[in-house]
Amino acid sequence: MAIQTVGIVGAGTMGNGIAQACAVSGINVVMVDISEAAVQKGLATVAGSLDRLIKKEKITAADKDAALARIKTSTSYDDLKSAQLVIEAATENYDLKVKILKQLDELLGADVLVATNTSSISITKLGAVTKRADKFIGMHFFNPVPMMKLVEIIRGLQTSDATHDAVKALSEKLGKSPITVKNAPGFVVNRVLVPMINEAFQVLSEGTATAEDIDEGMKLGCNHPIGPLALADMIGLDVCLAVMEVYLEEFGDSKYRPCYLLREMVAAGRLGRKTGQGVYSY
């Protein structure tokens, strides 16, 4: 299947990033969110990102105009009917995703593929709530989407080879380097990454070292470009906590128990960069 139009549910950080990646690669986009303000904010984010690329001489002003012209914004799911693939990029909440997927399932043609950008929820479990489990797949993009090369393509138990191959081909067309992953909580990258972040909070809570020294140690000692605590602020501490809670529930292993300090900071609303305060102040 040749995917020429991609629908995206959610115009937030991940949704507008996916929209940009598609649009600059010549793919038409329909980006949907619950309000006109939300979709316009998403579109403005894309425009700002493209302006930065112009300043870096990565693209031209004409390239920007062409990309923006490929993005249609809407508050109606009906406008997604023109897409060959619809990507759900809503908040990491199982009940919300199920609600969206059931709505899409009733609306879209039988041959339309549906993907989720979940970072931790079971693809098999989400696919099972639809009538097109063979056409359902995980496409886990990484933030910031326009810059990050990786896409984890996650096959549910029911996902067909044709669905996998079409989504892999699209990912490559977007200039990404996809890896294929079996369905398991956290897939590959977050399964390794988020417990490491949780352990960094544990080290911080025990007073073993300051946040700055923990991050500096991991940067210099492991050649990481950013320390785990600064990365947690970038991801969002609430997201890190939610992922750890999924692991704990799914695996039933106490090694995935979220650090109490992480829980406390989320309870205080210190979620990282998006609130101006996390481990660090912004």
Coordinates of C-alpha atoms in Angstrom, one line a residue:
M1 CA 0.0 0.0 0.0
A2 CA 1.3 3.4 -1.0
I3 CA 0.6 5.9 1.9
Q4 CA 0.1 9.3 0.4
T5 CA -2.0 10.9 3.2
V6 CA -1.4 10.4 6.9
G7 CA -4.1 11.4 9.5
I8 CA -2.8 12.4 13.0
V9 CA -5.0 12.5 16.1
G10 CA -3.4 15.0 18.5
A11 CA -1.6 18.2 17.6
G12 CA 0.6 18.3 20.7
T13 CA 4.4 17.8 20.8
M14 CA 4.4 14.4 19.2
G15 CA 1.5 15.0 16.8
N16 CA 2.8 18.2 15.3
G17 CA 6.3 16.7 15.1
I18 CA 5.0 13.7 13.2
A19 CA 3.0 16.1 11.0
Q20 CA 6.2 18.1 10.2
A21 CA 8.2 15.0 9.4
C22 CA 5.5 13.8 7.0
A23 CA 4.9 17.2 5.3
V24 CA 8.6 17.9 4.6
S25 CA 8.8 14.4 3.0
G26 CA 6.0 15.1 0.6
I27 CA 3.3 13.3 2.5
N28 CA -0.1 15.0 2.9
V29 CA -1.3 15.4 6.5
V30 CA -4.6 15.8 8.2
M31 CA -4.0 16.9 11.9
V32 CA -7.0 16.7 14.2
D33 CA -7.4 17.8 17.8
I34 CA -10.4 18.7 20.1
S35 CA -10.3 22.4 19.5
E36 CA -9.3 24.9 16.9
A37 CA -6.9 26.6 19.3
A38 CA -5.1 23.2 19.8
V39 CA -4.6 22.5 16.1
Q40 CA -3.5 26.1 15.4
K41 CA -1.0 25.9 18.2
G42 CA 0.3 22.7 16.7
L43 CA 0.6 24.3 13.3
A44 CA 2.4 27.3 14.7
T45 CA 4.9 25.0 16.4
V46 CA 5.6 23.4 13.0
A47 CA 6.0 26.8 11.3
G48 CA 8.4 27.9 14.1
S49 CA 10.4 24.6 13.7
L50 CA 10.6 25.1 9.9
D51 CA 11.8 28.7 10.5
R52 CA 14.7 27.4 12.5
L53 CA 15.6 25.0 9.7
I54 CA 15.6 28.0 7.3
K55 CA 18.0 29.9 9.6
K56 CA 20.3 26.8 9.6
E57 CA 20.0 26.7 5.8
K58 CA 18.6 23.2 6.0
I59 CA 15.5 24.1 4.0
T60 CA 14.4 27.1 1.9
A61 CA 11.4 29.4 2.5
A62 CA 9.8 27.7 -0.5
D63 CA 10.3 24.3 1.2
K64 CA 8.5 25.7 4.3
D65 CA 5.6 27.0 2.3
A66 CA 5.2 23.7 0.5
A67 CA 5.3 21.7 3.7
L68 CA 2.7 23.9 5.5
A69 CA 0.5 23.6 2.4
R70 CA 0.5 19.8 2.9
I71 CA -0.9 20.1 6.4
K72 CA -4.7 20.3 6.8
T73 CA -6.0 21.0 10.3
S74 CA -9.4 20.0 11.6
T75 CA -11.4 19.4 14.7
S76 CA -13.5 16.7 13.0
Y77 CA -12.6 13.0 12.7
D78 CA -14.5 13.0 9.4
D79 CA -11.6 14.7 7.7
L80 CA -9.5 11.6 8.4
K81 CA -11.4 9.6 5.8
S82 CA -8.9 10.6 3.1
A83 CA -6.0 9.0 4.9
Q84 CA -4.4 5.6 4.2
L85 CA -2.9 5.6 7.6
V86 CA -4.1 7.3 10.8
I87 CA -1.7 7.7 13.7
E88 CA -3.1 8.2 17.2
A89 CA -0.8 10.6 19.1
A90 CA -2.9 11.4 22.2
T91 CA -1.8 11.5 25.8
E92 CA -0.3 8.3 27.3
N93 CA -3.6 7.2 28.8
Y94 CA -5.1 3.7 28.0
D95 CA -8.8 4.7 28.4
L96 CA -8.3 7.8 26.2
K97 CA -6.5 5.8 23.5
V98 CA -9.2 3.1 23.5
K99 CA -11.9 5.8 23.1
I100 CA -10.1 7.3 20.2
L101 CA -9.3 4.0 18.5
K102 CA -13.0 2.8 18.7
Q103 CA -14.1 6.1 17.2
L104 CA -11.6 5.7 14.3
D105 CA -12.5 2.1 13.8
E106 CA -16.2 2.9 13.2
L107 CA -15.3 5.9 10.9
L108 CA -12.5 4.7 8.7
G109 CA -12.7 2.4 5.6
A110 CA -11.8 -1.2 6.2
D111 CA -8.5 -0.9 4.3
V112 CA -7.1 2.0 6.4
L113 CA -4.2 1.3 8.6
V114 CA -4.2 2.6 12.2
A115 CA -1.1 3.2 14.3
T116 CA -0.5 4.3 17.9
N117 CA 2.4 6.4 19.1
T118 CA 2.2 4.9 22.6
S119 CA 5.5 4.6 24.4
S120 CA 4.5 1.9 26.8
I121 CA 1.0 0.4 26.3
S122 CA 0.5 -3.0 24.7
I123 CA -0.1 -2.9 21.0
T124 CA -1.8 -6.3 21.2
K125 CA -4.2 -5.0 23.9
L126 CA -5.0 -1.8 22.0
G127 CA -5.4 -3.6 18.7
A128 CA -7.9 -6.0 20.3
V129 CA -10.4 -3.2 20.9
T130 CA -10.6 -2.6 17.1
K131 CA -12.1 -4.6 14.3
R132 CA -8.9 -4.3 12.3
A133 CA -6.3 -5.8 14.6
D134 CA -4.3 -7.1 11.6
K135 CA -4.1 -3.5 10.3
F136 CA -3.1 -2.0 13.7
I137 CA 0.5 -1.4 14.7
G138 CA 2.7 0.7 17.0
M139 CA 4.8 3.6 15.5
H140 CA 6.9 5.0 18.4
F141 CA 8.5 8.2 17.3
F142 CA 11.0 10.0 19.6
N143 CA 11.0 13.6 20.7
P144 CA 11.8 15.9 19.0
V145 CA 10.3 14.0 16.0
P146 CA 11.9 16.1 13.2
M147 CA 15.4 15.5 14.6
M148 CA 15.3 12.0 16.0
K149 CA 16.0 9.2 13.5
L150 CA 14.5 6.3 15.3
V151 CA 11.0 4.9 14.9
E152 CA 10.2 1.7 16.8
I153 CA 7.7 -0.3 14.8
I154 CA 5.9 -2.6 17.2
R155 CA 4.0 -5.6 16.0
G156 CA 1.0 -6.8 18.0
L157 CA 0.2 -10.5 18.0
Q158 CA -2.3 -9.9 15.2
T159 CA -0.4 -7.3 13.1
S160 CA -0.1 -8.5 9.5
D161 CA 3.1 -8.5 7.4
A162 CA 1.5 -6.2 4.9
T163 CA 0.8 -3.6 7.6
H164 CA 4.3 -3.9 9.0
D165 CA 5.9 -3.5 5.6
A166 CA 3.7 -0.5 4.6
V167 CA 4.6 1.3 7.9
K168 CA 8.3 0.5 7.6
A169 CA 8.3 1.9 4.1
L170 CA 6.6 5.1 5.2
S171 CA 9.1 5.5 8.1
E172 CA 12.0 5.2 5.6
K173 CA 10.4 7.7 3.3
L174 CA 10.3 10.1 6.3
G175 CA 14.1 9.7 6.5
K176 CA 13.8 7.6 9.7
S177 CA 15.7 4.5 10.7
P178 CA 13.0 2.1 11.9
I179 CA 13.6 -1.0 14.0
T180 CA 11.1 -3.8 14.3
V181 CA 10.1 -4.8 17.9
K182 CA 7.9 -7.5 19.3
N183 CA 5.1 -6.3 21.6
A184 CA 6.3 -6.0 25.2
P185 CA 5.9 -3.2 27.8
G186 CA 8.3 -0.3 27.0
F187 CA 9.4 -2.1 23.8
V188 CA 13.2 -1.6 23.5
V189 CA 14.4 1.9 24.2
N190 CA 12.1 2.9 27.0
R191 CA 12.3 -0.5 28.6
V192 CA 16.0 0.3 29.1
L193 CA 15.8 4.1 29.5
V194 CA 13.0 4.8 31.9
P195 CA 14.2 2.4 34.6
M196 CA 17.6 4.1 34.3
I197 CA 15.9 7.4 34.9
N198 CA 14.0 6.0 37.8
E199 CA 17.3 4.7 39.3
A200 CA 18.8 8.2 38.9
F201 CA 15.9 9.6 41.0
Q202 CA 16.7 6.9 43.6
V203 CA 20.3 7.9 43.7
L204 CA 19.3 11.6 44.1
S205 CA 16.8 10.8 46.8
E206 CA 19.4 8.9 48.8
G207 CA 21.7 11.9 48.7
T208 CA 24.5 9.9 47.0
A209 CA 25.2 12.9 44.7
T210 CA 23.7 16.2 43.5
A211 CA 21.5 16.2 40.4
E212 CA 24.2 18.1 38.6
D213 CA 26.8 15.5 39.5
I214 CA 24.6 12.6 38.6
D215 CA 24.0 14.0 35.2
E216 CA 27.6 15.0 34.7
G217 CA 28.7 11.5 35.7
M218 CA 26.5 9.8 33.2
K219 CA 27.4 12.2 30.4
L220 CA 31.2 11.8 31.0
G221 CA 31.2 8.2 32.1
C222 CA 28.7 6.8 29.6
N223 CA 29.1 9.3 26.8
H224 CA 25.4 10.2 27.0
P225 CA 24.6 13.6 25.4
I226 CA 22.3 14.5 28.3
G227 CA 22.0 13.3 31.9
P228 CA 19.1 11.1 33.0
L229 CA 17.6 13.8 35.3
A230 CA 17.8 16.5 32.7
L231 CA 16.3 14.1 30.2
A232 CA 13.4 13.3 32.6
D233 CA 12.7 17.0 32.8
M234 CA 12.6 17.1 29.0
I235 CA 10.3 14.0 28.7
G236 CA 8.1 15.1 31.6
L237 CA 8.2 13.6 35.1
D238 CA 4.6 12.6 34.8
V239 CA 5.3 10.6 31.7
C240 CA 8.3 8.8 33.3
L241 CA 6.1 8.0 36.3
A242 CA 3.2 6.7 34.1
V243 CA 5.6 4.4 32.2
M244 CA 7.1 3.0 35.4
E245 CA 3.6 2.3 36.7
V246 CA 2.8 0.4 33.5
Y247 CA 5.9 -1.7 33.9
L248 CA 5.2 -2.5 37.5
E249 CA 1.6 -3.6 36.6
E250 CA 2.5 -5.5 33.5
F251 CA 5.6 -7.3 34.8
G252 CA 4.6 -7.6 38.4
D253 CA 8.3 -7.2 39.3
S254 CA 9.3 -4.8 42.2
K255 CA 12.4 -3.7 40.3
Y256 CA 10.0 -1.4 38.3
R257 CA 8.6 0.3 41.5
P258 CA 8.7 4.1 40.9
C259 CA 11.0 6.1 43.1
Y260 CA 9.1 7.9 45.9
L261 CA 10.8 11.2 45.0
L262 CA 9.6 10.9 41.4
R263 CA 6.0 10.4 42.8
E264 CA 6.4 13.4 45.1
M265 CA 7.6 15.7 42.4
V266 CA 4.7 14.8 40.1
A267 CA 2.3 15.3 43.0
A268 CA 3.8 18.8 43.5
G269 CA 3.2 19.6 39.8
R270 CA 7.0 19.8 39.2
L271 CA 6.8 18.0 35.8
G272 CA 9.9 19.4 34.2
R273 CA 10.4 21.8 31.3
K274 CA 6.7 22.1 30.5
T275 CA 5.9 23.5 33.9
G276 CA 9.1 25.5 34.4
Q277 CA 10.2 23.3 37.3
G278 CA 11.3 19.7 37.6
V279 CA 14.6 18.5 38.9
Y280 CA 15.9 21.8 37.5
S281 CA 14.4 25.2 37.1
Y282 CA 13.6 26.6 33.6

